Coordinates of C-alpha atoms and ligand atoms in Angstrom, one line a residue:
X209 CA -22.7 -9.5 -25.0
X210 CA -21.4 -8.0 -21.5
X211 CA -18.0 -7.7 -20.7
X212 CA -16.7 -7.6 -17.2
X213 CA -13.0 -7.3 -16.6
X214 CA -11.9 -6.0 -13.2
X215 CA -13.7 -5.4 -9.6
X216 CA -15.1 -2.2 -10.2
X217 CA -16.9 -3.4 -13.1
X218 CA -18.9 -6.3 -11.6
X219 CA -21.6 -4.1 -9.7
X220 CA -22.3 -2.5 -13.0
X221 CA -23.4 -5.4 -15.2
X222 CA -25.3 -7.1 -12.4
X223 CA -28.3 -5.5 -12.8
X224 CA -28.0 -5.0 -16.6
X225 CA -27.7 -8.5 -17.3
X226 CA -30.7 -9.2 -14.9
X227 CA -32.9 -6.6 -16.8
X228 CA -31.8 -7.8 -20.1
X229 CA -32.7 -11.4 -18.9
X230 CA -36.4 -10.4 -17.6
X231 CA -35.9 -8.4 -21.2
X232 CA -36.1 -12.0 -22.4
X233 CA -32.8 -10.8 -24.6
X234 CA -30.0 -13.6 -25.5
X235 CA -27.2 -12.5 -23.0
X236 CA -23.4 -13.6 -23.3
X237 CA -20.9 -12.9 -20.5
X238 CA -17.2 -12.2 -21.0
X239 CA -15.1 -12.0 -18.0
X240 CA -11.4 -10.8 -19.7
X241 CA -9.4 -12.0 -16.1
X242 CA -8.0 -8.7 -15.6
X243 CA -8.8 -9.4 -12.0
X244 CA -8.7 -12.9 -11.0
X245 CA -8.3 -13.8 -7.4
X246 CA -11.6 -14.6 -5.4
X247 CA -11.6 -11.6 -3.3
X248 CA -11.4 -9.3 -6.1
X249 CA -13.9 -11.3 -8.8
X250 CA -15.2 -14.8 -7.8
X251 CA -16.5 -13.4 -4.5
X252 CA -18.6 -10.7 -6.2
X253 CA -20.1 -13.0 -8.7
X254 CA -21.5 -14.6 -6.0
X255 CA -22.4 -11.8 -3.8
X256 CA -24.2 -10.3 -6.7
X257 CA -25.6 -13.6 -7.5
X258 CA -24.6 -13.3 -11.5
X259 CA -24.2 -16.1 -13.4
X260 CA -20.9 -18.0 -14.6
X261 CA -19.6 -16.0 -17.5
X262 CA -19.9 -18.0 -20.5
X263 CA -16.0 -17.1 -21.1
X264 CA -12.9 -16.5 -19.7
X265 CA -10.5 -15.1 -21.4
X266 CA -7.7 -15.3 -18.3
X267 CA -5.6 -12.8 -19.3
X268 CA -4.7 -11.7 -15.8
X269 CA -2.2 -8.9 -14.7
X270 CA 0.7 -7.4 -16.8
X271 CA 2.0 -4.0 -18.2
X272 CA -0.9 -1.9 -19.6
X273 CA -0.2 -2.6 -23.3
X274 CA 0.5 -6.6 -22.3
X275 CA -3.1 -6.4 -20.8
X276 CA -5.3 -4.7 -23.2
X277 CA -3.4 -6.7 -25.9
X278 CA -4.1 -10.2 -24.4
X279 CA -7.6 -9.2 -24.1
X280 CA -7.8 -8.1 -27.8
X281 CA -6.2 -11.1 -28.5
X282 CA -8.8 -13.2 -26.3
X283 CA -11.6 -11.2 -27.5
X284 CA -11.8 -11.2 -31.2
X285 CA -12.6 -14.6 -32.2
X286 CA -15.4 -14.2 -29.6
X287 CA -16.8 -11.6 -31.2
X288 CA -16.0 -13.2 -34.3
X289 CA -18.1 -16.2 -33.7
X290 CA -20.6 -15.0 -32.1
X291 CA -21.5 -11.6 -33.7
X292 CA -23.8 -10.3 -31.2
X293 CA -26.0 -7.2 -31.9
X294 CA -24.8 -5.3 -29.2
X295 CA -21.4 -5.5 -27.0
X296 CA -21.7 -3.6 -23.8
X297 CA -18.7 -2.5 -21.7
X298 CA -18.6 -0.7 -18.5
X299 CA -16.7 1.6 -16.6
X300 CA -12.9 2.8 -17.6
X301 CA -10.4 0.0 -16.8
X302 CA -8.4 -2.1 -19.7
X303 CA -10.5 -4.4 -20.2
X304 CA -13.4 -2.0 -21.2
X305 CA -10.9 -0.3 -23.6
X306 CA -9.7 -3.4 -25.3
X307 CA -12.9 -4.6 -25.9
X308 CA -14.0 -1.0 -27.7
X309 CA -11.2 -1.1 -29.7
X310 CA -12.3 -5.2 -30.8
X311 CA -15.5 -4.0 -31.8
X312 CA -15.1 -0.8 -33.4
X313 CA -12.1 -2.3 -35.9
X314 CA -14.8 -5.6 -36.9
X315 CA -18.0 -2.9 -36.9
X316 CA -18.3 -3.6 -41.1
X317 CA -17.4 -7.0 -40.4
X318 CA -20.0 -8.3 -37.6
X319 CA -22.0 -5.4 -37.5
X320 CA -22.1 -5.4 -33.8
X321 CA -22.8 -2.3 -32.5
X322 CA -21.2 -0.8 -29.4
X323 CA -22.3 0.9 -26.0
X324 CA -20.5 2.1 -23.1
X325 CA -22.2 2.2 -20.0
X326 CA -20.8 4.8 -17.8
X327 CA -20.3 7.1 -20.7
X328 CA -18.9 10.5 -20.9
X329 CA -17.0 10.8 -17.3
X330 CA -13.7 13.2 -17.5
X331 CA -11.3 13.7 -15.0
X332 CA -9.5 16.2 -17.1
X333 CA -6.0 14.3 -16.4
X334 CA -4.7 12.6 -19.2
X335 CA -1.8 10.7 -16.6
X336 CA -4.6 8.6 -15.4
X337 CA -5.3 5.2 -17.3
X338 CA -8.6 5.7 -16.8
X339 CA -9.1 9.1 -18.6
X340 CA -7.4 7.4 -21.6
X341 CA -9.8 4.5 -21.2
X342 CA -12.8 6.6 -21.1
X343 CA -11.9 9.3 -23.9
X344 CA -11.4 6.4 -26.3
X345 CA -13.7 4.1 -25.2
X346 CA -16.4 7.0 -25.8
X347 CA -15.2 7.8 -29.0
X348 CA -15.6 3.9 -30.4
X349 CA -18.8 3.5 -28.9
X350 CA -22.5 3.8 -31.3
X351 CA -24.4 4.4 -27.6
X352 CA -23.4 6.4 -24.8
X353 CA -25.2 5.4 -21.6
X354 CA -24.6 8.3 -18.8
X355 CA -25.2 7.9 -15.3
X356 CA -25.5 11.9 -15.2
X357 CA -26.2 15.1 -16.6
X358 CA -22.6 16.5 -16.2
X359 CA -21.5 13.3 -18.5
X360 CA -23.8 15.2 -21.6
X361 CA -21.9 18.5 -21.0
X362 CA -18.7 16.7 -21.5
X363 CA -19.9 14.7 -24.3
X364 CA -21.4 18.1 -26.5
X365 CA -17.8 19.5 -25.2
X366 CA -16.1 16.9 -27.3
X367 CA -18.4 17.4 -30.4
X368 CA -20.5 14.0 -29.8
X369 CA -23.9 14.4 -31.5
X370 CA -26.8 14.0 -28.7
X371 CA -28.5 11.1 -30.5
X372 CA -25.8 8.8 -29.3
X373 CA -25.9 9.8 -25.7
X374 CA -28.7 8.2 -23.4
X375 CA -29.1 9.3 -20.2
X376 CA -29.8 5.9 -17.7
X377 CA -28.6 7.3 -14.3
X378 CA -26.3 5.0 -12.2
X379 CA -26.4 1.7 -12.5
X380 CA -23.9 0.9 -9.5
X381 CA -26.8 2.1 -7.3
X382 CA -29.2 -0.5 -8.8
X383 CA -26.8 -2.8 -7.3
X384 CA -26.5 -1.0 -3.8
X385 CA -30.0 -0.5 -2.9
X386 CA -30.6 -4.5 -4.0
X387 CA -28.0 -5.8 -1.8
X388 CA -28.2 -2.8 0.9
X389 CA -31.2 -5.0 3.1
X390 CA -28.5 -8.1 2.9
X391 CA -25.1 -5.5 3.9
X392 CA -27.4 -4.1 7.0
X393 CA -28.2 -7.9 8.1
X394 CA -24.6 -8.5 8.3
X395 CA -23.3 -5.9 10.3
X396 CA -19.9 -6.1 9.7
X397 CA -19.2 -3.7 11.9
X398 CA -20.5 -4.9 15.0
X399 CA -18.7 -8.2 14.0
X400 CA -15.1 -6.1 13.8
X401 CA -15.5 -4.8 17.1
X402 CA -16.1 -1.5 15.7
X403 CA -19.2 0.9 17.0
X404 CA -21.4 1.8 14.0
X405 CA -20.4 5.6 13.5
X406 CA -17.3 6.0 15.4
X407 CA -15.1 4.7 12.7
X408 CA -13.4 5.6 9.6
X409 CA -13.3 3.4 6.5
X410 CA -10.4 3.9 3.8
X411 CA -9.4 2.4 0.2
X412 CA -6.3 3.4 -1.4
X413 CA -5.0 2.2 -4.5
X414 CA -4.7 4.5 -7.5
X415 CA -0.8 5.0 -9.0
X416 CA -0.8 8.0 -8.4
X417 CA -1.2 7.2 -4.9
X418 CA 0.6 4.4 -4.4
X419 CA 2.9 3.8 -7.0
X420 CA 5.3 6.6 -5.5
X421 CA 7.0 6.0 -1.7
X422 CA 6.5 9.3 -0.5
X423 CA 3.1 9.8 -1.7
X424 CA 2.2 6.5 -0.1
X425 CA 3.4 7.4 3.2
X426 CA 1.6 10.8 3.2
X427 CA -1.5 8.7 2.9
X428 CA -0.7 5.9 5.2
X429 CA 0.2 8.5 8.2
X430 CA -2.8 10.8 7.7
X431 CA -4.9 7.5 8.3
X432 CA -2.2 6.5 11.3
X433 CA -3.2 10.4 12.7
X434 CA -6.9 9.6 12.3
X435 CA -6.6 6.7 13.7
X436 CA -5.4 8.3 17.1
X437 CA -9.4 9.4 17.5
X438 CA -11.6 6.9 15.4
X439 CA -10.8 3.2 13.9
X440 CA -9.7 3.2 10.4
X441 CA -10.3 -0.3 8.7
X442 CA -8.2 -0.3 5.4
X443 CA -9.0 -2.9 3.1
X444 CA -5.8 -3.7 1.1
X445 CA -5.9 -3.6 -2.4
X446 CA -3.4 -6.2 -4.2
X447 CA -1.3 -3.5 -6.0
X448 CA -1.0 -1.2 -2.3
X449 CA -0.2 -4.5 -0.5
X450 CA 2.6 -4.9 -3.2
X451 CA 3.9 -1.5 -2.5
X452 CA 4.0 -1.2 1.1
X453 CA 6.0 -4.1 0.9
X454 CA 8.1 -2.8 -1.9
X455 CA 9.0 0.6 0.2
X456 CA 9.3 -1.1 3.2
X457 CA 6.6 0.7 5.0
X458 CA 4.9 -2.0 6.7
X459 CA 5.3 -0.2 10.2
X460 CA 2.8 2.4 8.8
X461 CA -0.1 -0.4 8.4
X462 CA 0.1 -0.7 12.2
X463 CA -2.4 1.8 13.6
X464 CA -4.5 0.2 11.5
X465 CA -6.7 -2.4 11.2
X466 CA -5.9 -3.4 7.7
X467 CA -7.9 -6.5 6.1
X468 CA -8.0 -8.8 3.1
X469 CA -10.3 -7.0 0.0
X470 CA -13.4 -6.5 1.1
X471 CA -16.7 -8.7 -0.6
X472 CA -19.1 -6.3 -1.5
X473 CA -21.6 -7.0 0.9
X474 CA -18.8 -6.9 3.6
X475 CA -17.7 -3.5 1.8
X476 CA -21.1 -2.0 1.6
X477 CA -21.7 -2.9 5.3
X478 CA -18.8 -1.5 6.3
X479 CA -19.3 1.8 4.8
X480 CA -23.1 2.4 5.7
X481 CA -22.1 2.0 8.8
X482 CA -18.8 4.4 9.0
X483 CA -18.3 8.0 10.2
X484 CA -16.8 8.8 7.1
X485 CA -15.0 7.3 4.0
X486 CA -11.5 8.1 2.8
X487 CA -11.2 6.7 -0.9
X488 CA -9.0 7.4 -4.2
X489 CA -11.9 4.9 -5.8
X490 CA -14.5 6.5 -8.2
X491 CA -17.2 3.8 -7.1
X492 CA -16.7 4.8 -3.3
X493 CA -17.3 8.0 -4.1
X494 CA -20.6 7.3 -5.7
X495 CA -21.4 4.7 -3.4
X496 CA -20.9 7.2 0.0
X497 CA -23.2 9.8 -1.8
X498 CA -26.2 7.4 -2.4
X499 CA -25.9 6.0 1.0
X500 CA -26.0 9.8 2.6
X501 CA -22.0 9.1 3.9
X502 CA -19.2 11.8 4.3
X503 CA -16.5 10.8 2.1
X504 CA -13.0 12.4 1.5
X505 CA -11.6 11.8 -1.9
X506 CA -8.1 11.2 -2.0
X507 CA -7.5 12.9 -5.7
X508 CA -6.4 16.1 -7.0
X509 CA -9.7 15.8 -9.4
X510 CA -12.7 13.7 -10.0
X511 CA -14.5 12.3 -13.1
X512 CA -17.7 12.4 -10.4
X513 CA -17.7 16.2 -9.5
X514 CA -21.7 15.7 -9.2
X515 CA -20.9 13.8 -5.3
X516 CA -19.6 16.7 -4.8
X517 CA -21.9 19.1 -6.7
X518 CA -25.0 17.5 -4.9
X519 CA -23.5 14.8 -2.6
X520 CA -21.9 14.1 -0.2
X521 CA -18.1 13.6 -1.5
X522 CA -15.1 16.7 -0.9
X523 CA -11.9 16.4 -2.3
X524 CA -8.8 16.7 0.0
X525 CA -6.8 19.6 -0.2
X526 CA -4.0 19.1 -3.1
X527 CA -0.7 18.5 -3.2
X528 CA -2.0 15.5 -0.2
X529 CA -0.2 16.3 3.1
X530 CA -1.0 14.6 6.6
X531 CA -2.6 17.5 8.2
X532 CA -4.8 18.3 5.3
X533 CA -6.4 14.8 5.1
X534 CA -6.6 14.8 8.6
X535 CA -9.0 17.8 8.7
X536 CA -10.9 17.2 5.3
X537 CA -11.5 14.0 7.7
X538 CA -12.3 15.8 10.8
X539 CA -14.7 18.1 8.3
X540 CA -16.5 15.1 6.7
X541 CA -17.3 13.6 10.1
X542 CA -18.4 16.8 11.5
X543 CA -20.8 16.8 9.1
X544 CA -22.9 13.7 9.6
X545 CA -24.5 11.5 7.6
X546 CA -27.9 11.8 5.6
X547 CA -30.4 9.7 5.3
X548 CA -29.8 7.1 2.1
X549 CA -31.2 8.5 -1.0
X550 CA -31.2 11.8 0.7
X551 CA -28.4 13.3 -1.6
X552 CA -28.9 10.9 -4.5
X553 CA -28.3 12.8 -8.1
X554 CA -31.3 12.0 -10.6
X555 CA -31.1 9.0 -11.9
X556 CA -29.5 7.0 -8.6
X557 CA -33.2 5.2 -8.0
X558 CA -32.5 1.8 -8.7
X559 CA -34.2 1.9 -12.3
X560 CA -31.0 2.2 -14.2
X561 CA -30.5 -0.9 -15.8
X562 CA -34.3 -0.8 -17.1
X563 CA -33.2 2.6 -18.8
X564 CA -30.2 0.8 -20.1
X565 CA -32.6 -2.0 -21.4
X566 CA -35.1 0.5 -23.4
X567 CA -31.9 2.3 -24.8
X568 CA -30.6 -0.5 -26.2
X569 CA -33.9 -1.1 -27.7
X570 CA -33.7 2.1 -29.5
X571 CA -36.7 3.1 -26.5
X572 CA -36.3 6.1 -24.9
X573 CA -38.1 5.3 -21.2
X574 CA -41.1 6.7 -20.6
X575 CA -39.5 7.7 -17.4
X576 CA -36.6 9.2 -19.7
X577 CA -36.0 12.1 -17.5
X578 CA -35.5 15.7 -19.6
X579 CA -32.3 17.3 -19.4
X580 CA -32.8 20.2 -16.8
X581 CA -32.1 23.3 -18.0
Ligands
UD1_649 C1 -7.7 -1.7 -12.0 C2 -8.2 -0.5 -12.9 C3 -8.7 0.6 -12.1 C4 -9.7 0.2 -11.0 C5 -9.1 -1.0 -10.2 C6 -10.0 -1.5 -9.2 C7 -7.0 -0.2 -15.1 C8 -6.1 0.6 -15.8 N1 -7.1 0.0 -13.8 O1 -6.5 -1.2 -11.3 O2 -9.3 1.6 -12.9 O3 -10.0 1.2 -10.2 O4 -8.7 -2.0 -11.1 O5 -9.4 -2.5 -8.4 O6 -7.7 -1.0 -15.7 N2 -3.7 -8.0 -8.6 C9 -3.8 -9.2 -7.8 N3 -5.0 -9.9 -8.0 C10 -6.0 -9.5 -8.8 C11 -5.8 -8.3 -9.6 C12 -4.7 -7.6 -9.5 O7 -3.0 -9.5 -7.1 O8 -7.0 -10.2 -8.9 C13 -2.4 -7.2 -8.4 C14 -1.4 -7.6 -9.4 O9 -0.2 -7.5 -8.8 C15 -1.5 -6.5 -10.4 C16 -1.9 -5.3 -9.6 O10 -2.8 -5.9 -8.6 O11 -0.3 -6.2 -11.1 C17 -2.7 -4.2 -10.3 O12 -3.8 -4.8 -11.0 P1 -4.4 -4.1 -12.4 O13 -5.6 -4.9 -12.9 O14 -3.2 -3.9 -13.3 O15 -4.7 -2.7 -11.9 P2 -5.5 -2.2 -10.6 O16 -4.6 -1.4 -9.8 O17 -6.3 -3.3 -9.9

């Protein structure tokens, strides 16, 4: 059974479900409705060409306890009733939480064992959601599936014994290189007006970026500044849209070209074909690294200190100010792009899933790459 929630969590069962179906494994699909309108699920269903889930549990958006709740709620008859061997949840957002908790608390009952793909990320910040849905998500789960090696230092950190921790690499990059062929056909870019590498793409919608007026602005003007020397298309997420209203701080939007959500071949066009990226996303990140793309992250931290390690991400300078995004940008397009794989951590080949596959099976993969020392 996979369970997909929210946007960022689409692009990681994808190509998990597909390599459990050529598996010839019996696959169920949850979708909890934590994200609901078509540019932020439907579309990417059919971008990424998965299947109708085979239920929806509609819970939609609320407070954070509301949410999780109705999706425990939603949840546990389904697991009741169907009692698969394994549950699989992704990423770090409510959804993936909720259903951990679900499982571990009917474990002696269904004997449904429990994996988290994208295992053992840490931010080191409590105040995010995420952390809090990634510590205990880990800590419910019977097989950790880590996209890389850092995730295994974080994991021993916490005390987790090693035979629970599989390392797959990134599944998310399964799903890029598939649909990559199909985002360079498109040429968004071209479409928009906009010359491919003389623009700036950004995303913006963590709390801790948004949720606050004068962080908000800070962001909004550094893009407004950048915008003064190269395009910046801002795709709007829901929640920013909501509070640029809320502050009043529509005039900001206007040196931009700001857009509905973005599909994800629209997205991924976009971005191949920008100058540099400027993100508070932890997909972007990831995403900008395997295609060889400067990106700026918009963070004080990241759970993905490898894109920076050995890609192609760098953090703004923190506290955020308008002059230090601006030259964190001006850095990141100075320094080109690379060629797509070019910067690609071990395990970003496109073969994730298949790892995921033989780990479920109890199989390590012959390909099972050894820890490097
Ligand atoms: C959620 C995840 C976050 C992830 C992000 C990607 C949690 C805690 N957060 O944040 O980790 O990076 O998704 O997008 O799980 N809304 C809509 N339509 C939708 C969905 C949301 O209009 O389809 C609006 C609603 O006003 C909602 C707000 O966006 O209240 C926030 O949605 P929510 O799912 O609570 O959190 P995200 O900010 O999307």
């Amino acid at each position: 059974m996979l369970v997909a929630g929210a946007r960022p969590n689409f692009m990681k069962i994808a190509p998990v479900l597909k390599a459990l179906e050529r598996a010839r494994c019996e696959t169920t699909l949850v979708h909890t409705g934590q994200h609901y309108d078509d540019q932020m699920s439907a579309s990417f269903f059919r971008d990424l060409d998965v299947r109708e889930p085979d239920h929806h549990l509609g819970v939609g958006s609320a407070s954070h306890a509301v949410q999780t709740a109705r999706v425990m709620e939603a949840f546990e008859p389904i697991l009741l009733d169907t009692r698969p061997d394994w549950v699989l949840v992704p990423g770090d957002v409510n959804s993936t939480l909720a259903c951990a908790l679900v499982c571990a608390k009917l474990k002696e009952e269904t004997g449904t064992r429990l994996a988290h793909l994208e295992a053992g990320l840490r931010s080191n910040d409590w105040r995010m959601p995420e952390e809090v849905n990634r510590v205990l998500t880990d800590r419910c789960s019977d097989l950790l599936l880590i996209p890389s090696w850092d995730a295994a230092d974080n994991l021993a950190a916490e005390g987790v014994d090693p035979g629970r921790i599989a390392f797959i690499g990134n599944v998310m990059i399964d799903t890029l290189l598939s649909r990559l062929p199909a985002a360079r056909e498109l040429a968004l870019a071209r479409e928009m007006d906009l010359t491919p590498g003389k623009f700036v793409v950004a995303t913006l919608h963590r709390p801790s970026n948004v949720d606050e007026r004068d962080k908000l602005e800070i962001c909004l003007s550094a893009l407004g500044d950048i915008a003064r020397d190269y395009p910046v298309v801002l795709p709007l997420h829901p929640r920013t849209r909501k509070q640029v209203d809320a502050f009043g701080l529509g005039e900001a939007l206007s040196p931009l070209r700001v857009t509905d959500p973005l599909g994800y071949i629209q997205m991924l066009s976009l971005v191949d074909s920008a100058a540099a990226v400027l993100t508070d996303s932890g997909g972007v990140q990831e995403e900008t690294t395997a295609l060889g793309v400067p990106c700026v992250t918009l963070r004080e931290q990241t759970e993905r200190p490898i894109t920076v390690e050995e890609g192609t991400n760098r953090l703004a300078p923190w506290p955020l100010t308008v002059d230090g995004i601006r030259e964190a940008a001006h850095g990141a397009i100075a320094q080109g792009r690379a060629a797509v794989g070019e910067r690609s951590p071990e395990g970003w080949d496109g073969r994730a899933a298949e790892r995921a596959v033989e780990a479920l099976k109890g199989n390590p993969h012959e390909d099972q790459p050894g820890k490097p020392s």
